[in-house]
XYZ file of C-alpha atoms in Angstrom:
383
model
C 2.351 17.866 17.163
C 6.028 18.268 17.983
C 8.672 19.409 15.521
C 10.043 15.873 15.518
C 6.630 14.521 14.484
C 6.368 17.059 11.649
C 9.857 16.056 10.501
C 8.928 12.366 10.666
C 5.798 12.898 8.562
C 7.800 14.916 6.030
C 10.280 12.027 5.823
C 7.408 9.599 5.223
C 6.078 11.755 2.380
C 9.559 11.955 0.867
C 9.857 8.161 1.040
C 6.525 7.745 -0.734
C 7.541 10.197 -3.475
C 10.794 8.293 -3.923
C 8.867 5.048 -4.310
C 6.575 6.604 -6.914
C 9.587 7.777 -8.940
C 11.068 4.267 -8.703
C 7.846 2.835 -10.192
C 7.075 0.724 -7.132
C 3.338 1.376 -7.418
C 3.228 0.016 -10.992
C 2.180 -3.618 -11.360
C 3.626 -6.257 -13.660
C 0.756 -7.670 -15.700
C 2.769 -10.769 -16.758
C 3.477 -11.521 -13.083
C -0.216 -11.451 -12.185
C -1.163 -13.411 -15.311
C 1.276 -16.109 -14.182
C -0.096 -16.077 -10.611
C -3.691 -16.390 -11.851
C -2.934 -19.183 -14.323
C -0.754 -21.173 -11.925
C -3.442 -20.909 -9.270
C -6.110 -22.156 -11.664
C -3.770 -25.077 -12.401
C -4.080 -26.029 -8.712
C -7.867 -25.952 -9.076
C -7.728 -28.106 -12.213
C -5.421 -30.597 -10.504
C -7.715 -30.962 -7.494
C -10.815 -31.324 -9.659
C -9.180 -33.982 -11.859
C -8.031 -35.965 -8.790
C -11.633 -36.555 -7.729
C -12.937 -36.992 -11.276
C -10.618 -39.755 -12.483
C -10.490 -41.997 -9.397
C -12.245 -42.890 -6.158
C -8.993 -43.767 -4.356
C -9.262 -42.295 -0.854
C -5.628 -41.195 -0.612
C -5.832 -39.337 -3.916
C -9.260 -37.868 -3.172
C -8.322 -36.534 0.260
C -5.046 -35.282 -1.193
C -7.193 -33.363 -3.680
C -9.129 -31.853 -0.765
C -5.894 -30.523 0.763
C -4.854 -29.124 -2.619
C -8.241 -27.432 -2.871
C -7.694 -25.908 0.586
C -4.343 -24.585 -0.616
C -6.029 -23.264 -3.756
C -8.534 -21.366 -1.608
C -5.677 -19.881 0.412
C -3.864 -18.698 -2.714
C -7.157 -17.294 -4.062
C -7.276 -15.216 -0.890
C -3.933 -13.580 -1.680
C -4.982 -12.852 -5.270
C -8.328 -11.363 -4.219
C -6.426 -9.322 -1.639
C -4.091 -7.875 -4.294
C -6.831 -7.064 -6.788
C -9.153 -5.516 -4.190
C -6.312 -3.360 -2.854
C -6.116 -2.078 -6.454
C -2.485 -3.098 -6.771
C -2.937 -4.471 -10.282
C -5.223 -2.191 -12.329
C -5.474 1.595 -12.367
C -9.235 1.332 -12.950
C -10.844 0.275 -9.667
C -13.735 -1.369 -11.482
C -11.410 -3.985 -12.986
C -9.901 -4.691 -9.576
C -13.357 -5.141 -8.041
C -14.574 -7.430 -10.817
C -11.452 -9.588 -10.651
C -11.902 -9.629 -6.886
C -15.405 -11.025 -7.368
C -13.935 -13.796 -9.516
C -11.294 -14.813 -6.962
C -13.487 -14.033 -3.959
C -17.131 -14.874 -4.670
C -16.806 -17.422 -7.470
C -13.692 -19.297 -6.400
C -13.867 -18.962 -2.593
C -17.494 -18.260 -1.712
C -16.601 -14.957 -0.016
C -18.441 -11.697 -0.593
C -16.240 -9.028 -2.117
C -18.022 -6.232 -0.291
C -18.041 -8.072 3.059
C -14.276 -8.536 2.767
C -13.580 -4.933 1.751
C -15.543 -3.532 4.691
C -13.795 -5.834 7.150
C -10.328 -5.394 5.675
C -10.510 -1.612 5.357
C -11.407 -1.462 9.047
C -8.419 -3.652 9.865
C -5.996 -1.456 7.894
C -7.299 1.681 9.588
C -6.805 0.453 13.163
C -4.667 -2.736 13.302
C -4.651 -4.355 16.756
C -6.791 -1.566 18.216
C -9.295 -2.775 20.807
C -12.977 -1.918 20.722
C -13.733 0.833 23.241
C -16.290 -1.464 24.924
C -17.679 -4.976 24.594
C -20.655 -3.700 22.602
C -18.704 -1.216 20.443
C -17.273 -1.982 17.008
C -14.707 0.787 16.649
C -11.602 -1.398 16.825
C -9.813 -3.838 14.538
C -12.352 -6.456 13.352
C -9.538 -9.006 12.941
C -8.918 -9.127 16.704
C -12.597 -8.841 17.643
C -12.444 -12.461 18.780
C -14.062 -12.370 22.219
C -15.354 -14.444 23.903
C -13.286 -17.123 22.122
C -9.812 -15.548 22.157
C -8.274 -12.542 23.923
C -5.139 -10.721 22.780
C -4.667 -8.655 25.947
C -5.806 -8.723 29.555
C -8.016 -5.706 28.916
C -9.776 -7.527 26.094
C -10.116 -10.690 28.199
C -11.946 -8.699 30.861
C -14.034 -6.614 28.456
C -17.131 -8.840 28.656
C -17.525 -8.186 32.392
C -19.533 -5.067 31.572
C -22.164 -7.304 29.969
C -22.717 -9.220 33.211
C -25.000 -7.897 35.969
C -22.530 -8.915 38.667
C -19.544 -7.451 36.787
C -17.772 -10.804 36.746
C -16.616 -13.059 33.957
C -19.154 -15.594 32.752
C -18.251 -19.251 33.152
C -17.957 -19.564 29.357
C -15.533 -16.626 29.053
C -13.463 -17.908 31.974
C -13.254 -21.369 30.413
C -12.358 -20.162 26.906
C -9.698 -17.643 27.950
C -8.136 -20.049 30.431
C -7.676 -22.690 27.727
C -7.353 -20.458 24.659
C -3.908 -21.806 23.772
C -5.518 -25.184 23.081
C -8.501 -23.716 21.236
C -6.464 -21.460 18.921
C -5.756 -23.937 16.116
C -9.193 -25.651 16.214
C -10.761 -22.197 15.881
C -8.592 -21.514 12.816
C -9.876 -24.737 11.251
C -13.423 -23.359 11.450
C -12.577 -19.854 10.222
C -13.624 -20.441 6.600
C -17.063 -21.641 7.677
C -17.594 -18.383 9.573
C -16.382 -16.283 6.644
C -18.661 -18.066 4.173
C -21.604 -17.614 6.510
C -21.009 -13.863 6.852
C -20.443 -13.565 3.108
C -23.680 -15.378 2.251
C -25.663 -13.157 4.612
C -24.078 -10.025 3.132
C -24.606 -11.003 -0.500
C -28.206 -12.134 -0.025
C -29.286 -9.363 2.336
C -29.740 -11.636 5.357
C -27.666 -9.579 7.774
C -24.272 -7.986 8.248
C -21.145 -9.044 10.119
C -20.967 -5.809 12.115
C -22.808 -2.570 12.796
C -20.337 -0.767 10.535
C -21.022 -3.203 7.697
C -24.780 -2.867 8.241
C -24.506 0.921 8.063
C -22.502 0.757 4.845
C -24.982 -1.634 3.258
C -27.876 0.601 4.306
C -26.215 3.688 2.810
C -24.775 2.221 -0.378
C -26.155 -1.284 -0.860
C -24.103 -3.897 -2.661
C -21.914 -2.472 -5.400
C -22.457 -5.513 -7.660
C -25.504 -7.312 -6.198
C -26.184 -9.720 -9.069
C -22.543 -10.672 -9.545
C -22.049 -11.197 -5.810
C -25.084 -13.473 -5.515
C -24.349 -15.369 -8.724
C -20.681 -15.855 -7.883
C -21.398 -17.329 -4.457
C -24.177 -19.583 -5.823
C -21.932 -20.981 -8.568
C -19.123 -21.481 -6.055
C -21.266 -23.713 -3.876
C -22.466 -25.656 -6.933
C -18.979 -26.483 -8.224
C -17.766 -27.166 -4.682
C -20.625 -29.651 -4.226
C -19.638 -31.378 -7.484
C -16.022 -31.570 -6.306
C -16.926 -32.883 -2.852
C -19.084 -35.719 -4.148
C -16.620 -36.715 -6.884
C -19.110 -35.649 -9.543
C -21.676 -38.050 -8.081
C -19.363 -41.016 -7.360
C -18.945 -40.637 -3.572
C -21.374 -41.448 -0.795
C -22.621 -38.865 1.710
C -19.998 -39.621 4.387
C -17.052 -39.344 2.007
C -18.499 -36.259 0.317
C -18.765 -34.518 3.689
C -15.254 -35.657 4.551
C -13.835 -34.171 1.324
C -15.789 -30.941 1.797
C -14.716 -30.341 5.380
C -11.105 -31.340 4.695
C -10.875 -28.681 1.969
C -12.805 -26.135 4.031
C -10.922 -26.607 7.295
C -7.476 -26.846 5.702
C -8.167 -23.541 3.945
C -9.206 -21.889 7.206
C -6.018 -23.081 8.874
C -3.700 -22.074 6.000
C -5.286 -18.644 5.549
C -5.642 -17.717 9.199
C -2.165 -19.015 10.061
C -0.549 -16.482 7.724
C -2.532 -13.371 8.551
C -2.552 -14.359 12.219
C 1.244 -14.330 12.127
C 1.067 -10.860 10.646
C -0.459 -9.274 13.774
C -1.368 -11.724 16.535
C 0.892 -11.518 19.538
C 2.133 -8.045 18.606
C 1.376 -4.788 20.443
C -2.283 -3.943 21.064
C -3.683 -0.478 21.789
C -6.864 1.283 22.775
C -8.085 4.632 21.487
C -6.311 6.549 24.264
C -2.870 4.965 23.900
C -2.701 4.526 20.121
C 0.420 6.007 18.469
C 0.617 7.828 15.140
C -0.210 6.065 11.863
C 3.318 4.897 11.035
C 4.134 3.544 14.485
C 0.691 1.949 14.775
C 1.230 0.034 11.537
C 4.825 -1.015 12.314
C 4.553 -1.945 16.006
C 1.422 -4.057 15.529
C 2.837 -6.027 12.616
C 5.256 -8.939 12.177
C 7.109 -9.835 8.990
C 7.731 -13.496 8.177
C 11.177 -14.596 7.006
C 12.712 -17.852 5.854
C 14.718 -20.167 8.097
C 17.111 -23.105 7.860
C 14.417 -25.611 6.938
C 11.893 -23.255 5.301
C 13.488 -21.256 2.446
C 12.475 -17.676 1.785
C 11.196 -18.603 -1.689
C 8.605 -20.931 -0.135
C 7.619 -18.290 2.434
C 7.122 -15.741 -0.361
C 4.844 -18.099 -2.295
C 2.956 -19.536 0.668
C 2.243 -16.136 2.241
C 1.354 -14.409 -1.036
C 3.042 -11.083 -0.235
C 1.857 -10.942 3.371
C 5.251 -12.138 4.564
C 6.135 -8.433 4.201
C 3.129 -7.331 6.200
C 4.790 -4.201 7.598
C 5.512 -2.825 4.135
C 2.050 -3.795 2.916
C 0.372 -1.945 5.780
C 2.413 1.185 5.184
C 1.880 1.128 1.407
C -1.130 -1.138 0.704
C -1.334 -0.317 -3.016
C 2.202 -1.496 -3.786
C 2.056 -4.764 -5.809
C 3.518 -7.728 -3.954
C 6.379 -8.246 -6.440
C 7.796 -4.834 -5.451
C 7.582 -5.399 -1.690
C 11.169 -6.758 -1.315
C 12.518 -3.451 -2.643
C 10.119 -1.501 -0.428
C 11.349 -3.635 2.469
C 14.894 -2.311 2.033
C 13.657 1.284 2.057
C 11.391 0.800 5.083
C 14.075 -0.941 7.169
C 16.424 1.963 6.488
C 13.725 4.515 7.341
C 12.823 2.736 10.584
C 16.469 2.671 11.670
C 16.809 6.369 10.880
C 13.782 7.246 13.036
C 14.315 4.591 15.730
C 11.023 2.766 15.072
C 10.884 -0.884 16.205
C 10.615 -3.445 13.435
C 9.967 -7.137 14.037
C 10.601 -10.199 11.886
C 10.287 -13.930 12.664
C 10.259 -17.233 10.827
C 7.042 -19.187 10.320
C 7.956 -21.449 13.240
C 9.243 -18.740 15.602
C 6.317 -16.467 14.753
C 3.820 -19.223 15.535
C 5.558 -19.857 18.863
C 5.320 -16.132 19.639
C 1.564 -16.155 18.967
C 0.973 -19.216 21.150
C 3.216 -17.824 23.920
C 1.314 -14.544 23.832
C -2.025 -16.335 24.186
C -0.623 -18.282 27.143
C 0.642 -15.061 28.743
C -2.786 -13.416 28.445
C -4.399 -16.530 29.941
C -1.996 -16.475 32.892
C -2.592 -12.767 33.508
C -6.337 -13.312 33.275
C -6.308 -16.135 35.835
C -4.084 -14.218 38.271
C -6.202 -11.065 37.969
C -9.434 -13.034 38.397
C -8.143 -14.663 41.590
C -6.956 -11.335 42.982
C -10.228 -9.556 42.214
C -12.524 -12.412 43.211
C -10.549 -14.468 45.780
C -13.567 -16.539 46.781
C -13.695 -18.131 43.310
């Protein structure tokens, strides 16, 4: 390490000590009580809208509200499982099971394994197509590629060293597949969660190794929570027995797909389209977290207050990645300190509105597609 790097790390430690003295790692229990109760009010509203009437407009409106409820549950589970709220980790885990397993149908332990991996190496590519040593959140091949290197990574799996027809098709048109894939994200997450909780498999080799070594931390609660979730979700979808099969499926998939879109849209904005690295080129911890991350700000037509609520703290993704145990209500103050620190040490820092950030993600996908097509033609001109 250079002297400059030692000085930078000392500055980072000083910043953290300053934040501790300012009480920025201490949570407000009334704030989280309000967030939990207001979120359950969304659930109660959606449930009542299918219970009291069979009007299609109201019922499908309830399905969208339920999708929004699931999204907001995701932010609450995220906060509790990052141990932002309680000093005792057990309480954070148990509350995470409530908001994760019971209310969303997601396995607490599946999520923690996946999310811890993401925080360790954001936007870091797997070293090979068969390896799982990168960021699980961008392990999206063969459906989506976030760099040319990733787009070409599946060639090593082919005997002729060329891209399969499926990979070529998906990467070429990935801009158009991006949002449909987000719609299906919740289905994938529930599937992986069910397999994890009931011992039917693991989402990755890393998760399988962890389960083999430790097992589920709360096996009965995980299984019970997911089972009860699917029971109450079935009751909601069929209007407590009033709706036919077609409408019940319509309500279920509207809630499920809207949740996938609303959840994935926010955390996709946090990192997608930002810098990607491999193990050789990765920078130090601070620069890795900052350069791979995008903050979301308000705009003329979308006020900051709405962004703060809709994104559940992840609008300040840079600050969250640098200090993941800081409660979300303190992140605006942390933001001021981090911006100042980044300017002092000449570290790039990126912010964009919901609309501009989404355009950046889509433009990045298009750029990777164009590079992929050009490279494929140059390498295999006969194609």
